[in-house]
Amino acid sequence: MKATVLKIAMAAGLMAGVATGAMAQQKNVTIGVSIPAATHGWTGGVVYHAQETAKLLEKGYPGLKVIVKTSPDGASQANALDDLTSQKVDALVVLPFNSDELTNPVREIKKRGTFITVVDRGLKDPSIQDIYVAGNNPEFGRVAGKYFVDNLKQGNVVVFRGIPTVIDEERVSNFEKALEGSGVKVIDKQYANWNRDDAFKVMQDFLSKHPKIDAVWASDDDMALGIMEAIRQAKREDIKFVLGGAGMKDMIKKVMDGDKMIPADVSYPPSMISTAMGVTAAHFYSNAPMRGTYVLNAQLITKDNAKDHYFPKSPF
Amino acid sequence: MTETVLRSTAEKRRLNLDMRALSPFIALIALIIAGALINPDFLTASNLLNVVTRSAFIAIIAVGATFVIAGGGLDLSVGSMAALTAGVMILTLNNLGGGDVGTLALGMLAAIALSAACGLANGLIVTFGRIEPFIVTLGTMGIYRSLVIWLAAGGTITMRNYDLRELYRPVYFDSILGIPIPIIAFLVVAAIGALILYRTSFGRHVVALGSNEDVARYSGVPIWRVRTLTYVIQGICVGIAVLVYVPRLGSATPTTGLLWELQAITAVVIGGTALKGGVGRVWGTVVGAVILELVANIMVLSNFVSEFLVGAVQGAIIIIAMLVQRSVHRGR
């Protein structure tokens, strides 16, 4: 993870250097970062990367102050946004809990002339944002689906869904679209709430219900771990592999080590918050245009490139 | 003549009581029949053992909840408490570092001690602080949950020692005489719970306290001590549940034990314990926990309910089960 942040910081620093000749002139900028609290593995990763990046950016840009605030739910995040604006921030980097609740609070902040960067889940009114950084959810499903078509060719697949949300729907519908016309068939799908225990239970039930399952799309690394344990208990030999997603370090390690059941993973990096903070800071310290939309690839992680995605120090 | 009248009302009351105690079992049988009709794989031994085994956590926690609720209290913190206890237990095991039985025993001891302490804290704040148990345990629910998130830094607390994991794993996955160990654990916990609730003066005090606190006080029941002890029992039950939970996945996350408090309360109520206190049924509670897990199992095994509607059907089945129970009571 350090490598990614360093790369971003360096790239941003380089741009600043090229554009202004040097970072000699002192400039006082405050960036507020509002993110969900660490209540799930992935958001835990977001918090970790945000804090690490804040330190690096403050070191890299003299006069820059980064305030990171975490909130346990949408309503508290709206309050946290109020607190941040009372501290007079020049820019706000926000990963909103949900689009509906937080669109208006962010719009109020925008009205004061604050520079707005939105991460991951968009706002209802995209004209509010100056920069948008996001993972690619449709692509996340499509890449996974393509992996099944390429590697399984044909067979029966069970699908684990997360929590009923737009993100989940985009992933699953594009996964199914990618399978169309191939011999790979989804025989069952069920919600397991991006939760290890729930995935364990649902997998036990799938194993009772279906005598032959060729592969599992776990669609999330946390759920994949619960599924693996259920398969191990049932001693079933028919399942060839389980494909998770998001890039949890334990799973990347398995891919690196050549685990037969976990041959690959699909990235959805919590470090996207670092990308967002990096380009936001660069906006103030360089003359290069930074406004726009940055969509990060949903990348297939295999044995060959796994080491680029392995951050042993991250909690996720 | 008066004697016969008395006897017949007594008999009637006994019959009535039996029906109340029996109704969760009737609901259980109805569900099993429904499950068998929906999917023939439902009745396989492996499926039924899986379902009963994984109901063990909620069943064990709910036995404790039976005491708290029968005594007129409520504990919303059990899910967070379970997550915190699991996290601390794993961290203890990781720090001790050894891969032997002694290390494991120390970790288990730490888990029970911590959860009992958490229960004691709940009990003392409720009794000495004179605050509604709903509010107290709502507060500690947040505290315990935040502590485990903090310990995990938002990530996952995982057992690092591979030997220890393999040593501990059988506690969830192995069986004695064909009965999985978690099932044995919850039967033992329920038996002890039933013994305490039905056969000791403490048990009678709990029920007396739940049915009318003032009357109990005037009858000389040591209210504060009894109430605090129900929360300690709840804590110990959470600790035992964690001992069975940790070997399953060998990890604790910020989402561990989420909503377990509601499942435990549901199991207690399905089992025939009154939510307002004064009645406690340990065996009903255990059956209630199995019913909850069975409903979820049948929903996944059924082919005709969209995954979007599973939650709705589960909710409806629970409400219907309660309505059936109620009408059985009225019919007597």
XYZ file of C-alpha atoms in Angstrom:
648
model
C 0.000 0.000 0.000
C 2.849 2.326 0.817
C 4.019 1.931 -2.747
C 0.708 3.157 -4.164
C 0.495 6.158 -1.889
C 4.109 7.028 -2.530
C 3.497 6.769 -6.255
C 0.496 9.068 -6.047
C 2.268 11.497 -3.774
C 5.308 11.486 -6.011
C 3.276 11.895 -9.166
C 1.365 14.738 -7.595
C 4.578 16.269 -6.291
C 6.186 15.948 -9.678
C 3.264 17.671 -11.360
C 3.401 20.442 -8.828
C 7.126 20.762 -9.372
C 6.849 20.849 -13.144
C 4.048 23.358 -13.109
C 5.317 25.859 -10.593
C 9.010 25.336 -10.980
C 9.373 24.534 -7.317
C 7.280 24.133 -4.206
C 9.083 27.076 -2.791
C 6.134 29.341 -2.209
C 4.368 28.484 1.025
C 0.644 27.984 0.597
C -1.802 27.221 3.382
C -4.461 24.739 2.338
C -6.779 22.649 4.508
C -8.392 19.513 3.125
C -11.222 17.843 5.055
C -11.736 14.124 4.507
C -15.075 12.609 5.534
C -15.335 8.805 5.357
C -17.363 5.982 6.934
C -15.990 4.523 10.169
C -14.228 1.172 10.092
C -17.236 -1.086 10.542
C -16.404 -3.521 7.739
C -13.101 -4.866 6.446
C -13.221 -2.655 3.362
C -14.077 0.590 5.160
C -11.369 -0.350 7.691
C -8.984 -0.320 4.743
C -10.338 3.076 3.628
C -9.677 4.565 7.083
C -6.157 3.128 7.166
C -5.256 4.405 3.685
C -6.793 7.831 4.386
C -4.727 8.275 7.535
C -1.501 7.102 5.902
C -2.057 9.328 2.881
C -2.836 12.326 5.099
C 0.590 11.964 6.739
C 2.395 11.579 3.431
C 0.646 14.532 1.794
C 1.312 16.843 4.738
C 4.973 15.886 4.511
C 5.045 16.388 0.745
C 3.225 19.716 0.522
C 4.379 22.442 2.914
C 1.451 24.328 4.438
C -1.054 21.562 3.747
C -3.297 20.384 6.579
C -5.450 17.253 6.190
C -8.273 16.516 8.647
C -9.672 12.956 8.500
C -13.094 12.398 10.089
C -14.899 9.061 10.291
C -18.640 8.585 10.897
C -20.619 5.455 11.810
C -23.715 6.281 9.696
C -25.199 8.716 7.201
C -26.772 11.081 9.718
C -23.561 11.382 11.752
C -21.678 11.989 8.540
C -23.925 14.970 7.791
C -23.035 16.328 11.256
C -19.352 15.637 10.673
C -19.575 17.660 7.459
C -20.943 20.615 9.455
C -18.038 20.302 11.889
C -15.544 20.249 9.044
C -16.905 23.394 7.397
C -16.760 25.267 10.686
C -13.026 24.558 10.558
C -12.880 26.389 7.186
C -11.699 23.749 4.779
C -10.575 24.679 1.256
C -11.450 21.262 -0.106
C -13.589 18.358 0.940
C -12.928 14.736 0.030
C -16.064 12.757 0.837
C -16.920 9.074 0.586
C -20.671 9.357 1.254
C -22.572 6.657 3.129
C -25.365 6.980 0.633
C -26.232 9.277 -2.191
C -29.696 10.427 -1.112
C -28.968 11.537 2.423
C -25.730 13.364 1.763
C -26.347 15.193 -1.486
C -27.800 18.285 0.191
C -25.250 18.615 3.007
C -22.435 18.460 0.446
C -24.231 20.972 -1.786
C -24.374 23.440 1.130
C -20.616 23.159 1.538
C -20.080 23.606 -2.191
C -22.039 26.897 -2.023
C -19.313 28.368 0.189
C -16.811 27.843 -2.600
C -15.264 24.694 -1.215
C -13.604 22.383 -3.731
C -15.445 19.026 -3.677
C -14.055 15.561 -4.411
C -16.526 12.679 -4.248
C -15.333 9.076 -3.840
C -16.966 5.723 -4.683
C -20.693 6.238 -4.112
C -21.804 9.217 -6.177
C -24.118 12.056 -5.154
C -27.554 12.463 -6.728
C -26.458 15.700 -8.385
C -23.091 15.178 -10.103
C -22.754 18.921 -10.830
C -21.725 19.397 -7.184
C -18.450 17.557 -7.547
C -15.213 18.952 -8.987
C -13.508 15.573 -8.942
C -15.071 12.117 -8.865
C -13.002 9.049 -8.010
C -14.656 5.653 -8.118
C -14.178 1.955 -8.377
C -15.840 0.355 -11.332
C -18.709 -1.794 -10.099
C -20.130 -2.922 -13.461
C -16.583 -3.767 -14.502
C -16.051 -5.636 -11.214
C -18.900 -7.982 -12.172
C -17.877 -8.199 -15.826
C -14.215 -9.082 -15.092
C -15.357 -11.781 -12.679
C -17.860 -13.164 -15.204
C -15.223 -13.236 -17.924
C -12.902 -15.170 -15.594
C -15.572 -17.873 -15.209
C -16.172 -18.065 -18.956
C -12.441 -18.264 -19.722
C -11.468 -20.717 -17.016
C -14.529 -22.840 -16.421
C -15.887 -22.894 -20.007
C -19.018 -24.637 -18.743
C -20.591 -25.722 -15.483
C -22.806 -24.732 -12.573
C -22.029 -21.655 -10.497
C -23.560 -20.316 -7.291
C -23.472 -16.579 -6.617
C -23.177 -14.771 -3.267
C -24.675 -11.309 -3.170
C -23.761 -8.613 -0.654
C -26.361 -6.245 0.818
C -29.224 -5.098 -1.430
C -27.709 -1.888 -2.894
C -27.092 -0.279 -6.247
C -23.456 -1.406 -6.076
C -24.481 -5.025 -5.564
C -27.052 -4.885 -8.349
C -24.519 -3.418 -10.822
C -21.994 -6.093 -9.993
C -24.360 -9.052 -10.191
C -26.229 -7.980 -13.342
C -22.961 -7.395 -15.209
C -21.591 -10.714 -13.975
C -24.628 -12.455 -15.428
C -24.371 -10.475 -18.651
C -20.776 -11.622 -19.041
C -21.901 -15.249 -18.783
C -24.539 -14.932 -21.515
C -24.009 -17.302 -24.410
C -21.413 -19.357 -22.538
C -21.765 -22.792 -20.966
C -21.503 -21.330 -17.468
C -24.834 -21.280 -15.672
C -25.866 -19.569 -12.413
C -27.892 -22.220 -10.568
C -28.512 -20.236 -7.381
C -27.864 -16.858 -5.768
C -28.467 -15.553 -2.283
C -27.637 -12.549 -0.091
C -24.960 -13.104 2.547
C -24.535 -9.434 3.527
C -20.775 -9.229 2.852
C -20.484 -11.199 6.087
C -18.331 -14.238 6.780
C -20.760 -16.047 9.098
C -23.744 -15.560 6.786
C -21.717 -16.797 3.807
C -20.712 -19.901 5.782
C -24.361 -20.723 6.484
C -25.590 -20.063 2.953
C -22.767 -22.173 1.512
C -23.657 -25.059 3.842
C -27.222 -24.844 2.543
C -26.092 -24.636 -1.096
C -23.965 -27.746 -0.556
C -27.010 -29.625 0.795
C -29.203 -28.392 -2.010
C -26.962 -28.853 -5.053
C -25.174 -32.166 -5.610
C -22.793 -30.604 -8.149
C -21.328 -27.100 -8.002
C -18.402 -26.361 -10.292
C -17.366 -22.957 -8.966
C -18.455 -20.176 -6.623
C -18.557 -16.427 -7.234
C -18.188 -15.090 -3.701
C -18.041 -11.497 -5.046
C -16.260 -10.468 -1.812
C -13.204 -11.710 0.073
C -14.841 -11.744 3.495
C -17.611 -13.983 2.177
C -15.080 -16.159 0.311
C -13.392 -17.054 3.616
C -16.671 -18.293 5.129
C -17.448 -20.248 1.954
C -14.029 -21.964 2.002
C -14.634 -23.168 5.537
C -18.035 -24.667 4.613
C -16.516 -26.473 1.622
C -13.692 -27.821 3.771
C -16.167 -29.171 6.316
C -18.296 -30.884 3.651
C -15.179 -32.357 1.980
C -16.688 -31.692 -1.430
C -14.358 -32.318 -4.367
C -16.566 -30.977 -7.172
C -15.871 -27.283 -6.579
C -12.921 -26.155 -8.670
C -12.459 -22.606 -7.357
C -13.923 -19.691 -5.409
C -13.545 -16.171 -6.815
C -13.758 -13.356 -4.274
C -13.181 -9.663 -4.755
C -11.848 -6.396 -3.248
C -8.257 -7.466 -2.604
C -8.087 -8.433 1.069
C -4.483 -9.130 2.008
C -5.152 -12.715 3.198
C -6.736 -13.546 -0.143
C -3.988 -11.867 -2.185
C -1.512 -13.954 -0.173
C -3.373 -17.117 -1.206
C -3.252 -16.045 -4.856
C 0.482 -15.334 -4.521
C 1.078 -18.717 -2.917
C -0.746 -20.485 -5.760
C -3.692 -21.791 -3.709
C -5.704 -23.989 -6.110
C -9.085 -22.957 -4.675
C -8.257 -19.233 -4.831
C -6.528 -18.802 -8.188
C -7.480 -15.142 -8.600
C -9.194 -12.093 -7.132
C -10.781 -8.936 -8.554
C -9.548 -5.607 -7.234
C -11.741 -2.929 -5.681
C -9.110 -1.085 -3.707
C -9.954 0.804 -0.506
C -6.854 2.843 -1.402
C -9.024 4.725 -3.932
C -9.367 7.266 -1.110
C -5.615 7.893 -1.514
C -6.056 8.570 -5.214
C -8.803 11.074 -4.407
C -6.756 12.842 -1.726
C -3.688 12.918 -3.986
C -5.414 14.590 -6.936
C -7.244 16.996 -4.619
C -3.978 18.161 -3.076
C -2.390 18.405 -6.516
C -5.222 20.724 -7.578
C -3.987 23.328 -5.082
C -0.263 22.912 -5.575
C 0.003 22.541 -9.351
C -1.262 24.393 -12.363
C -2.221 21.181 -14.107
C -5.985 20.606 -14.495
C -7.240 18.058 -11.977
C -10.999 18.351 -12.345
C -12.734 15.362 -13.839
C -13.653 11.743 -13.261
C -11.181 9.073 -12.284
C -12.552 5.545 -12.645
C -10.157 2.935 -11.281
C -9.873 -0.368 -13.082
C -11.393 -3.485 -11.636
C -8.315 -5.543 -12.280
C -7.993 -9.304 -12.370
C -5.382 -10.227 -9.783
C -3.547 -13.442 -10.610
C -0.313 -15.050 -9.490
C 1.618 -12.846 -11.928
C 0.561 -9.443 -10.590
C -0.517 -10.303 -7.037
C 2.536 -8.720 -5.423
C 1.485 -5.293 -6.731
C -1.740 -5.633 -4.729
C -0.271 -7.021 -1.499
C -0.108 -4.565 1.437
C 0.697 -6.632 4.544
C 0.478 -3.620 6.866
C -3.089 -2.679 5.938
C -5.793 -4.055 8.255
C -7.718 -5.193 5.174
C -66.553 -31.837 46.714
C -64.434 -28.764 47.116
C -61.481 -31.079 46.959
C -62.454 -32.457 43.565
C -63.034 -28.977 42.193
C -59.630 -27.933 43.417
C -58.000 -30.989 41.923
C -59.656 -30.546 38.577
C -58.581 -26.892 38.321
C -55.081 -27.911 39.313
C -55.090 -30.566 36.621
C -56.443 -28.076 34.143
C -53.718 -25.663 35.024
C -51.077 -28.343 34.604
C -52.494 -29.272 31.208
C -52.618 -25.630 30.246
C -48.999 -25.127 31.299
C -47.953 -28.202 29.356
C -49.606 -26.866 26.227
C -47.764 -23.578 26.616
C -44.486 -25.360 27.063
C -45.246 -27.723 24.181
C -46.256 -25.172 21.562
C -42.700 -24.303 20.432
C -42.134 -28.010 19.858
C -45.348 -28.187 17.815
C -44.136 -25.241 15.724
C -40.808 -27.031 15.272
C -42.493 -30.188 13.983
C -44.693 -28.155 11.626
C -41.590 -26.482 10.211
C -39.795 -29.797 9.739
C -42.774 -31.164 7.807
C -42.897 -28.002 5.683
C -39.165 -28.264 5.025
C -39.427 -31.884 3.951
C -42.213 -31.013 1.508
C -40.242 -28.121 0.037
C -36.995 -29.989 -0.566
C -36.220 -33.700 -0.058
C -32.588 -32.816 0.790
C -33.890 -31.012 3.868
C -34.269 -34.226 5.876
C -30.754 -35.508 5.223
C -28.753 -36.024 8.409
C -25.958 -33.724 7.245
C -28.349 -30.839 6.571
C -30.198 -31.158 9.878
C -26.964 -31.531 11.847
C -25.530 -28.441 10.102
C -28.577 -26.391 11.000
C -28.760 -27.469 14.631
C -24.982 -27.091 15.036
C -24.948 -23.520 13.792
C -27.927 -22.592 15.945
C -25.692 -23.385 18.932
C -24.357 -19.814 19.386
C -27.751 -18.193 19.448
C -29.173 -21.022 21.576
C -26.443 -20.692 24.215
C -26.695 -16.883 24.282
C -30.501 -17.133 24.415
C -30.378 -19.403 27.477
C -28.704 -16.493 29.248
C -31.241 -14.092 27.763
C -34.020 -16.260 29.216
C -32.758 -15.402 32.706
C -32.436 -11.688 31.971
C -35.857 -11.451 30.316
C -37.638 -13.684 32.845
C -36.262 -11.330 35.504
C -37.847 -8.358 33.753
C -34.656 -7.104 32.121
C -33.235 -6.925 28.601
C -29.721 -7.181 27.181
C -29.059 -5.616 23.784
C -25.296 -5.819 24.097
C -24.823 -9.577 23.622
C -23.854 -9.413 19.927
C -21.201 -6.758 20.513
C -20.081 -8.556 23.652
C -19.611 -11.764 21.656
C -17.548 -9.929 19.026
C -15.384 -8.248 21.660
C -14.875 -11.490 23.579
C -13.971 -13.372 20.382
C -11.524 -10.626 19.416
C -9.837 -10.511 22.801
C -9.669 -14.302 22.975
C -7.920 -14.488 19.584
C -5.524 -11.668 20.489
C -4.709 -13.468 23.753
C -4.003 -16.698 21.877
C -1.831 -14.834 19.350
C 0.168 -13.137 22.080
C 0.674 -16.314 24.099
C 2.028 -17.778 20.892
C 2.064 -21.466 21.878
C 0.321 -24.205 19.908
C -0.551 -26.448 22.860
C -3.619 -27.242 24.914
C -2.432 -25.055 27.809
C -2.409 -21.940 25.624
C -5.879 -22.756 24.403
C -7.156 -23.221 27.960
C -5.742 -19.824 28.970
C -7.415 -18.156 25.994
C -10.731 -19.803 26.876
C -10.405 -18.683 30.465
C -9.739 -15.120 29.310
C -12.867 -15.234 27.137
C -15.144 -16.415 29.942
C -13.629 -13.937 32.402
C -14.069 -11.009 30.029
C -17.664 -11.815 29.083
C -18.607 -12.399 32.720
C -17.071 -9.007 33.524
C -19.023 -7.375 30.691
C -22.223 -8.940 32.072
C -21.345 -7.765 35.577
C -20.838 -4.231 34.255
C -24.273 -4.308 32.586
C -25.879 -5.650 35.777
C -24.224 -3.154 38.114
C -25.097 -0.158 35.943
C -28.714 -1.333 35.685
C -29.116 -1.955 39.414
C -26.942 0.694 41.051
C -27.400 3.309 38.348
C -31.158 2.687 38.298
C -31.216 3.120 34.534
C -33.527 1.255 32.161
C -31.764 -1.934 30.984
C -32.742 -1.034 27.411
C -30.686 2.163 27.632
C -27.780 0.698 29.605
C -27.261 -2.181 27.222
C -27.813 0.069 24.205
C -24.889 2.070 25.543
C -22.661 -0.904 26.254
C -23.602 -2.354 22.863
C -21.914 0.655 21.270
C -18.969 0.496 23.658
C -18.216 -3.209 23.157
C -18.631 -2.929 19.376
C -16.326 0.081 19.123
C -13.708 -1.649 21.244
C -13.556 -4.646 18.916
C -13.380 -2.370 15.853
C -10.574 -0.448 17.533
C -8.683 -3.635 18.440
C -9.027 -4.833 14.843
C -8.239 -1.388 13.382
C -11.332 -1.916 11.251
C -9.931 -5.103 9.757
C -9.967 -8.672 10.954
C -8.536 -10.353 14.032
C -7.361 -13.773 12.910
C -5.747 -16.680 14.746
C -2.174 -16.617 13.516
C -0.841 -19.883 14.888
C -1.729 -22.593 12.387
C -1.119 -25.489 14.843
C -3.434 -23.880 17.360
C -6.138 -23.407 14.738
C -5.980 -27.071 13.784
C -5.998 -28.065 17.437
C -9.052 -25.914 18.158
C -11.005 -26.546 14.943
C -12.534 -29.883 16.089
C -14.425 -28.051 18.841
C -16.804 -26.813 16.160
C -16.434 -29.473 13.468
C -15.987 -32.762 15.368
C -18.598 -34.918 17.027
C -18.869 -37.359 19.917
C -20.968 -40.476 19.227
C -22.251 -38.782 16.082
C -23.414 -35.626 17.883
C -21.481 -32.470 16.922
C -19.723 -30.879 19.902
C -21.598 -27.517 19.620
C -24.905 -29.403 20.013
C -23.585 -31.167 23.110
C -22.435 -27.791 24.425
C -25.840 -26.159 24.054
C -27.662 -29.156 25.518
C -25.404 -29.040 28.576
C -25.817 -25.255 28.929
C -29.601 -25.577 28.593
C -29.743 -28.419 31.124
C -27.768 -26.407 33.665
C -29.887 -23.343 32.883
C -33.113 -25.313 33.375
C -31.799 -26.737 36.636
C -30.972 -23.271 37.972
C -34.205 -21.666 36.792
C -36.614 -24.404 37.869
C -34.936 -26.088 40.828
C -33.155 -23.400 42.846
C -34.374 -20.564 45.030
C -32.356 -18.199 42.846
C -34.427 -19.311 39.839
C -37.662 -18.683 41.717
C -36.369 -15.268 42.757
C -35.642 -14.384 39.106
C -39.214 -15.234 38.080
C -40.666 -13.445 41.119
C -38.626 -10.357 40.298
C -39.842 -10.417 36.698
C -43.505 -10.811 37.576
C -43.651 -8.043 40.185
C -40.633 -6.237 41.543
C -42.411 -4.616 44.484
C -43.976 -7.848 45.692
C -40.601 -9.565 45.324
C -38.936 -6.826 47.366
C -41.488 -7.101 50.172
C -41.105 -10.885 50.127
C -37.433 -10.497 50.935
C -35.917 -11.248 47.541
C -32.461 -9.621 47.339
C -33.416 -7.723 44.218
C -30.131 -6.073 43.321
C -28.119 -9.247 43.712
C -30.579 -11.390 41.747
C -30.844 -8.863 38.921
C -27.085 -8.376 38.654
C -26.553 -12.141 38.640
C -28.935 -12.592 35.677
C -26.650 -10.299 33.638
C -23.563 -12.186 34.811
C -25.193 -15.462 33.707
C -25.930 -13.817 30.372
C -22.270 -12.800 30.128
C -21.006 -16.300 30.904
C -23.363 -17.746 28.270
C -21.954 -15.310 25.705
C -18.460 -16.474 26.692
C -19.395 -20.138 26.186
C -20.970 -19.307 22.815
C -17.717 -17.610 21.794
C -15.725 -20.714 22.754
C -17.769 -22.628 20.184
C -17.807 -19.758 17.665
C -14.094 -19.007 17.359
C -12.974 -22.423 16.035
C -15.447 -22.171 13.136
C -13.794 -19.349 11.211
C -10.851 -18.595 13.495
C -11.443 -14.870 13.290
C -13.431 -11.916 14.549
C -14.439 -8.947 12.401
C -16.353 -5.722 13.027
C -19.450 -7.527 11.676
C -19.174 -10.541 14.005
C -22.306 -11.004 16.116
C -24.232 -8.266 14.343
C -27.949 -8.505 15.250
C -27.380 -11.549 17.476
C -29.146 -9.695 20.293
C -32.340 -9.546 18.241
C -32.060 -13.220 17.285
C -31.547 -14.177 20.929
C -34.581 -12.141 22.014
C -36.659 -13.665 19.186
C -35.604 -17.182 20.236
C -36.573 -16.451 23.839
C -39.991 -15.100 22.853
C -40.749 -17.917 20.374
C -39.850 -20.298 23.203
C -42.689 -18.978 25.340
C -40.896 -16.642 27.749
C -42.855 -13.442 28.336
C -40.990 -10.349 27.116
C -42.331 -8.433 30.120
C -40.830 -10.986 32.508
C -42.256 -13.371 35.091
C -42.151 -16.514 32.934
C -39.014 -18.320 31.787
C -38.731 -21.393 29.587
C -35.216 -22.600 28.938
C -36.066 -25.549 26.677
C -38.525 -23.445 24.706
C -35.718 -20.945 24.136
C -33.434 -23.634 22.734
C -36.182 -24.783 20.379
C -36.789 -21.145 19.425
C -33.134 -20.765 18.394
C -33.344 -23.934 16.277
C -36.585 -22.684 14.675
C -34.897 -19.411 13.648
C -32.035 -21.262 11.979
C -34.411 -23.773 10.348
C -36.477 -20.991 8.786
C -33.347 -19.516 7.211
C -32.265 -22.955 5.999
C -35.630 -23.767 4.421
C -35.651 -20.392 2.677
C -32.321 -21.103 0.990
C -33.361 -24.661 0.090
C -36.654 -23.545 -1.457
C -36.584 -22.762 -5.142
C -39.658 -20.600 -5.497
C -38.883 -17.549 -3.350
C -36.868 -14.791 -4.974
C -33.734 -13.883 -3.013
C -35.205 -10.391 -2.657
C -38.130 -11.746 -0.621
C -36.372 -14.190 1.713
C -36.344 -11.728 4.607
C -40.067 -11.047 4.222
C -40.963 -14.741 4.272
C -38.760 -15.341 7.315
C -40.435 -12.495 9.145
C -43.899 -13.765 8.189
C -43.118 -17.317 9.372
C -41.957 -16.043 12.764
C -45.120 -13.968 13.192
C -47.311 -16.905 12.122
C -45.509 -19.192 14.590
C -46.318 -16.736 17.378
C -49.968 -16.441 16.277
C -50.324 -20.241 16.229
C -48.892 -20.396 19.753
C -51.293 -17.727 20.939
C -54.334 -19.518 19.474
C -53.216 -22.814 21.005
C -53.231 -21.108 24.415
C -56.646 -19.594 23.869
C -58.109 -22.901 22.746
C -57.356 -24.548 26.102
